Amino acid sequence: MIIIRTKLRKNISALILSFLLFIPVFAQPVQAAATLKPGSASGDVWDLQYRLKTLDFYTQPLDGKYGPNTKAAVLRFQKEYGVPADGITGPQTWRQLKKYTLNQSEMDIMAKIIYSEARGEPYKGQVAVGAVVMNRIQSSEFPNDIRGVAFQPRAFTAVDDGQYWLTPNRTAYRAALDAVRGWDPTYESLYYFNPVTATSTWIWSRPQTVQIGKHIFAR
């Protein structure tokens, strides 16, 4: 039964990933902050639907129209993430969405971080790097969006040395989706490092949680 459920989850994730990878980028707004409710129709609604689809709350085609399916998905998100459940996407709901989901361009950033930092690691290790990114977004110690986290000075070696700009593969996008959907094999870690190459005494002082592949993860 566990094997069957695992395979089913992988198949569902693969279907969602296939859909999300081929959504046209031009349809996505840079920043979504408008209050949305049934009857709204805009790129902001498209952004909302995309975020909800990554969590498997919204399962219909993205059409930019705030209909009954979108409202139902918003209600599910609100109930699960501690927001008053009214089916309206206002400031409080947007804050939680931006804390626990990514939009399409942000998903590209996540995949680039994962690919450039961990493409030689096992799949679990790639998801773990994505989980660290999500943990930082959700932590008060770091910027509250993925661009701020990714491009924070000296935060990621691959950004500093230019490997970030490599083209991520499908596995990196799948790992990004799993990390966004809440898989955290790092036990809420905020840091990771390679013990063979790490020279910082500070990083060695952080409480370690687990080693996956060549990376040690720490809080």
PDB file of C-alpha atoms in Angstrom, residues 44-198:
ATOM      1  CA  ASP A  44      -3.659  38.448 -10.774  1.00  0.00           C
ATOM      2  CA  VAL A  45      -6.258  35.674 -10.779  1.00  0.00           C
ATOM      3  CA  TRP A  46      -4.014  33.686 -13.093  1.00  0.00           C
ATOM      4  CA  ASP A  47      -1.162  34.123 -10.616  1.00  0.00           C
ATOM      5  CA  LEU A  48      -3.441  33.014  -7.780  1.00  0.00           C
ATOM      6  CA  GLN A  49      -4.549  29.912  -9.680  1.00  0.00           C
ATOM      7  CA  TYR A  50      -0.949  28.996 -10.492  1.00  0.00           C
ATOM      8  CA  ARG A  51       0.088  29.213  -6.820  1.00  0.00           C
ATOM      9  CA  LEU A  52      -2.893  27.134  -5.720  1.00  0.00           C
ATOM     10  CA  LYS A  53      -2.187  24.578  -8.445  1.00  0.00           C
ATOM     11  CA  THR A  54       1.350  23.990  -7.144  1.00  0.00           C
ATOM     12  CA  LEU A  55      -0.240  22.902  -3.846  1.00  0.00           C
ATOM     13  CA  ASP A  56      -2.830  20.780  -5.670  1.00  0.00           C
ATOM     14  CA  PHE A  57      -5.703  22.908  -4.318  1.00  0.00           C
ATOM     15  CA  TYR A  58      -6.727  24.115  -7.759  1.00  0.00           C
ATOM     16  CA  THR A  59      -7.045  21.406 -10.408  1.00  0.00           C
ATOM     17  CA  GLN A  60      -8.774  23.186 -13.292  1.00  0.00           C
ATOM     18  CA  PRO A  61      -7.147  24.955 -16.270  1.00  0.00           C
ATOM     19  CA  LEU A  62      -5.691  28.379 -15.496  1.00  0.00           C
ATOM     20  CA  ASP A  63      -8.021  30.900 -17.102  1.00  0.00           C
ATOM     21  CA  GLY A  64      -7.653  34.077 -15.025  1.00  0.00           C
ATOM     22  CA  LYS A  65     -11.319  33.951 -13.968  1.00  0.00           C
ATOM     23  CA  TYR A  66     -12.336  33.851 -10.293  1.00  0.00           C
ATOM     24  CA  GLY A  67     -15.148  31.332 -10.525  1.00  0.00           C
ATOM     25  CA  PRO A  68     -16.527  28.680  -8.137  1.00  0.00           C
ATOM     26  CA  ASN A  69     -13.500  26.379  -8.560  1.00  0.00           C
ATOM     27  CA  THR A  70     -11.069  29.163  -7.722  1.00  0.00           C
ATOM     28  CA  LYS A  71     -13.120  30.186  -4.683  1.00  0.00           C
ATOM     29  CA  ALA A  72     -13.230  26.575  -3.474  1.00  0.00           C
ATOM     30  CA  ALA A  73      -9.443  26.293  -3.865  1.00  0.00           C
ATOM     31  CA  VAL A  74      -8.931  29.555  -1.938  1.00  0.00           C
ATOM     32  CA  LEU A  75     -11.164  28.285   0.859  1.00  0.00           C
ATOM     33  CA  ARG A  76      -9.115  25.087   1.086  1.00  0.00           C
ATOM     34  CA  PHE A  77      -5.896  27.078   1.273  1.00  0.00           C
ATOM     35  CA  GLN A  78      -7.278  29.464   3.878  1.00  0.00           C
ATOM     36  CA  LYS A  79      -8.466  26.632   6.123  1.00  0.00           C
ATOM     37  CA  GLU A  80      -5.174  24.758   5.893  1.00  0.00           C
ATOM     38  CA  TYR A  81      -2.905  27.779   6.310  1.00  0.00           C
ATOM     39  CA  GLY A  82      -4.697  29.569   9.141  1.00  0.00           C
ATOM     40  CA  VAL A  83      -6.421  32.375   7.250  1.00  0.00           C
ATOM     41  CA  PRO A  84     -10.068  33.342   7.918  1.00  0.00           C
ATOM     42  CA  ALA A  85     -11.957  31.277   5.358  1.00  0.00           C
ATOM     43  CA  ASP A  86     -14.105  33.643   3.306  1.00  0.00           C
ATOM     44  CA  GLY A  87     -13.103  32.621  -0.222  1.00  0.00           C
ATOM     45  CA  ILE A  88     -11.767  36.131  -0.928  1.00  0.00           C
ATOM     46  CA  THR A  89      -8.086  36.661  -1.671  1.00  0.00           C
ATOM     47  CA  GLY A  90      -7.200  39.755   0.335  1.00  0.00           C
ATOM     48  CA  PRO A  91      -3.936  40.972   1.903  1.00  0.00           C
ATOM     49  CA  GLN A  92      -3.787  38.296   4.607  1.00  0.00           C
ATOM     50  CA  THR A  93      -4.343  35.466   2.141  1.00  0.00           C
ATOM     51  CA  TRP A  94      -1.749  36.929  -0.239  1.00  0.00           C
ATOM     52  CA  ARG A  95       0.800  37.100   2.593  1.00  0.00           C
ATOM     53  CA  GLN A  96       0.365  33.408   3.315  1.00  0.00           C
ATOM     54  CA  LEU A  97       0.381  32.519  -0.377  1.00  0.00           C
ATOM     55  CA  LYS A  98       3.657  34.346  -0.920  1.00  0.00           C
ATOM     56  CA  LYS A  99       5.124  32.716   2.173  1.00  0.00           C
ATOM     57  CA  TYR A 100       4.240  29.147   1.226  1.00  0.00           C
ATOM     58  CA  THR A 101       3.965  29.174  -2.586  1.00  0.00           C
ATOM     59  CA  LEU A 102       5.845  30.459  -5.621  1.00  0.00           C
ATOM     60  CA  ASN A 103       4.596  31.924  -8.862  1.00  0.00           C
ATOM     61  CA  GLN A 104       5.955  30.820 -12.235  1.00  0.00           C
ATOM     62  CA  SER A 105       8.966  33.136 -12.471  1.00  0.00           C
ATOM     63  CA  GLU A 106       9.812  32.354  -8.848  1.00  0.00           C
ATOM     64  CA  MET A 107       9.619  28.630  -9.622  1.00  0.00           C
ATOM     65  CA  ASP A 108      12.223  29.234 -12.323  1.00  0.00           C
ATOM     66  CA  ILE A 109      14.497  30.846  -9.722  1.00  0.00           C
ATOM     67  CA  MET A 110      14.016  27.885  -7.391  1.00  0.00           C
ATOM     68  CA  ALA A 111      14.855  25.392 -10.149  1.00  0.00           C
ATOM     69  CA  LYS A 112      17.992  27.364 -11.035  1.00  0.00           C
ATOM     70  CA  ILE A 113      19.152  27.376  -7.414  1.00  0.00           C
ATOM     71  CA  ILE A 114      18.537  23.641  -7.091  1.00  0.00           C
ATOM     72  CA  TYR A 115      20.214  22.768 -10.391  1.00  0.00           C
ATOM     73  CA  SER A 116      23.251  24.985  -9.897  1.00  0.00           C
ATOM     74  CA  GLU A 117      23.774  24.070  -6.248  1.00  0.00           C
ATOM     75  CA  ALA A 118      22.832  20.382  -6.203  1.00  0.00           C
ATOM     76  CA  ARG A 119      22.598  18.855  -9.689  1.00  0.00           C
ATOM     77  CA  GLY A 120      25.101  16.153  -8.702  1.00  0.00           C
ATOM     78  CA  GLU A 121      23.202  15.248  -5.536  1.00  0.00           C
ATOM     79  CA  PRO A 122      20.587  12.510  -5.100  1.00  0.00           C
ATOM     80  CA  TYR A 123      17.018  13.608  -5.716  1.00  0.00           C
ATOM     81  CA  LYS A 124      16.316  13.904  -1.997  1.00  0.00           C
ATOM     82  CA  GLY A 125      19.326  16.180  -1.714  1.00  0.00           C
ATOM     83  CA  GLN A 126      18.001  18.393  -4.499  1.00  0.00           C
ATOM     84  CA  VAL A 127      14.635  18.692  -2.755  1.00  0.00           C
ATOM     85  CA  ALA A 128      16.530  19.478   0.458  1.00  0.00           C
ATOM     86  CA  VAL A 129      18.207  22.507  -1.136  1.00  0.00           C
ATOM     87  CA  GLY A 130      14.783  23.723  -2.253  1.00  0.00           C
ATOM     88  CA  ALA A 131      13.448  23.164   1.260  1.00  0.00           C
ATOM     89  CA  VAL A 132      16.197  25.378   2.679  1.00  0.00           C
ATOM     90  CA  VAL A 133      15.128  28.125   0.268  1.00  0.00           C
ATOM     91  CA  MET A 134      11.490  27.799   1.394  1.00  0.00           C
ATOM     92  CA  ASN A 135      12.533  27.740   5.047  1.00  0.00           C
ATOM     93  CA  ARG A 136      14.453  30.976   4.547  1.00  0.00           C
ATOM     94  CA  ILE A 137      11.475  32.665   2.881  1.00  0.00           C
ATOM     95  CA  GLN A 138       9.356  31.691   5.886  1.00  0.00           C
ATOM     96  CA  SER A 139      11.983  32.750   8.452  1.00  0.00           C
ATOM     97  CA  SER A 140      12.177  36.248   9.914  1.00  0.00           C
ATOM     98  CA  GLU A 141      15.987  35.984   9.660  1.00  0.00           C
ATOM     99  CA  PHE A 142      15.963  36.184   5.853  1.00  0.00           C
ATOM    100  CA  PRO A 143      14.242  38.127   3.062  1.00  0.00           C
ATOM    101  CA  ASN A 144      10.579  37.170   2.664  1.00  0.00           C
ATOM    102  CA  ASP A 145      10.676  36.396  -1.052  1.00  0.00           C
ATOM    103  CA  ILE A 146      12.728  34.052  -3.199  1.00  0.00           C
ATOM    104  CA  ARG A 147      14.510  36.791  -5.128  1.00  0.00           C
ATOM    105  CA  GLY A 148      15.747  38.314  -1.897  1.00  0.00           C
ATOM    106  CA  VAL A 149      16.809  34.911  -0.585  1.00  0.00           C
ATOM    107  CA  ALA A 150      18.513  33.790  -3.809  1.00  0.00           C
ATOM    108  CA  PHE A 151      20.440  36.995  -4.395  1.00  0.00           C
ATOM    109  CA  GLN A 152      21.317  37.829  -0.816  1.00  0.00           C
ATOM    110  CA  PRO A 153      25.092  38.523  -0.840  1.00  0.00           C
ATOM    111  CA  ARG A 154      27.170  35.360  -0.356  1.00  0.00           C
ATOM    112  CA  ALA A 155      24.076  33.245   0.273  1.00  0.00           C
ATOM    113  CA  PHE A 156      24.681  30.737  -2.539  1.00  0.00           C
ATOM    114  CA  THR A 157      28.008  29.820  -4.110  1.00  0.00           C
ATOM    115  CA  ALA A 158      26.388  29.124  -7.463  1.00  0.00           C
ATOM    116  CA  VAL A 159      25.017  32.664  -7.644  1.00  0.00           C
ATOM    117  CA  ASP A 160      28.429  34.115  -6.805  1.00  0.00           C
ATOM    118  CA  ASP A 161      30.320  32.052  -9.393  1.00  0.00           C
ATOM    119  CA  GLY A 162      27.713  32.294 -12.162  1.00  0.00           C
ATOM    120  CA  GLN A 163      26.535  28.677 -12.261  1.00  0.00           C
ATOM    121  CA  TYR A 164      23.077  29.931 -11.294  1.00  0.00           C
ATOM    122  CA  TRP A 165      22.545  30.943 -14.926  1.00  0.00           C
ATOM    123  CA  LEU A 166      22.799  27.364 -16.193  1.00  0.00           C
ATOM    124  CA  THR A 167      19.581  25.957 -17.643  1.00  0.00           C
ATOM    125  CA  PRO A 168      17.886  23.691 -15.073  1.00  0.00           C
ATOM    126  CA  ASN A 169      16.627  20.282 -16.122  1.00  0.00           C
ATOM    127  CA  ARG A 170      13.243  18.695 -15.511  1.00  0.00           C
ATOM    128  CA  THR A 171      14.448  17.005 -12.329  1.00  0.00           C
ATOM    129  CA  ALA A 172      15.297  20.393 -10.818  1.00  0.00           C
ATOM    130  CA  TYR A 173      11.780  21.631 -11.539  1.00  0.00           C
ATOM    131  CA  ARG A 174      10.291  18.482 -10.017  1.00  0.00           C
ATOM    132  CA  ALA A 175      12.425  18.955  -6.910  1.00  0.00           C
ATOM    133  CA  ALA A 176      11.315  22.597  -6.753  1.00  0.00           C
ATOM    134  CA  LEU A 177       7.668  21.524  -6.869  1.00  0.00           C
ATOM    135  CA  ASP A 178       8.178  18.945  -4.109  1.00  0.00           C
ATOM    136  CA  ALA A 179       9.902  21.544  -1.917  1.00  0.00           C
ATOM    137  CA  VAL A 180       7.105  24.065  -2.455  1.00  0.00           C
ATOM    138  CA  ARG A 181       4.534  21.401  -1.634  1.00  0.00           C
ATOM    139  CA  GLY A 182       6.136  20.917   1.779  1.00  0.00           C
ATOM    140  CA  TRP A 183       8.611  18.048   1.539  1.00  0.00           C
ATOM    141  CA  ASP A 184      11.417  19.037   3.907  1.00  0.00           C
ATOM    142  CA  PRO A 185      14.040  16.306   4.392  1.00  0.00           C
ATOM    143  CA  THR A 186      16.244  18.857   6.230  1.00  0.00           C
ATOM    144  CA  TYR A 187      14.066  19.137   9.359  1.00  0.00           C
ATOM    145  CA  GLU A 188      13.575  22.910   8.995  1.00  0.00           C
ATOM    146  CA  SER A 189      17.209  23.718   8.250  1.00  0.00           C
ATOM    147  CA  LEU A 190      18.260  27.173   7.103  1.00  0.00           C
ATOM    148  CA  TYR A 191      21.789  26.303   5.965  1.00  0.00           C
ATOM    149  CA  TYR A 192      23.750  23.585   4.219  1.00  0.00           C
ATOM    150  CA  PHE A 193      27.411  23.072   3.382  1.00  0.00           C
ATOM    151  CA  ASN A 194      29.868  20.578   1.971  1.00  0.00           C
ATOM    152  CA  PRO A 195      32.039  19.347   4.860  1.00  0.00           C
ATOM    153  CA  VAL A 196      34.929  18.619   2.495  1.00  0.00           C
ATOM    154  CA  THR A 197      35.187  22.162   1.171  1.00  0.00           C
ATOM    155  CA  ALA A 198      33.681  24.320   3.942  1.00  0.00           C
TER     156      ALA A 198
END
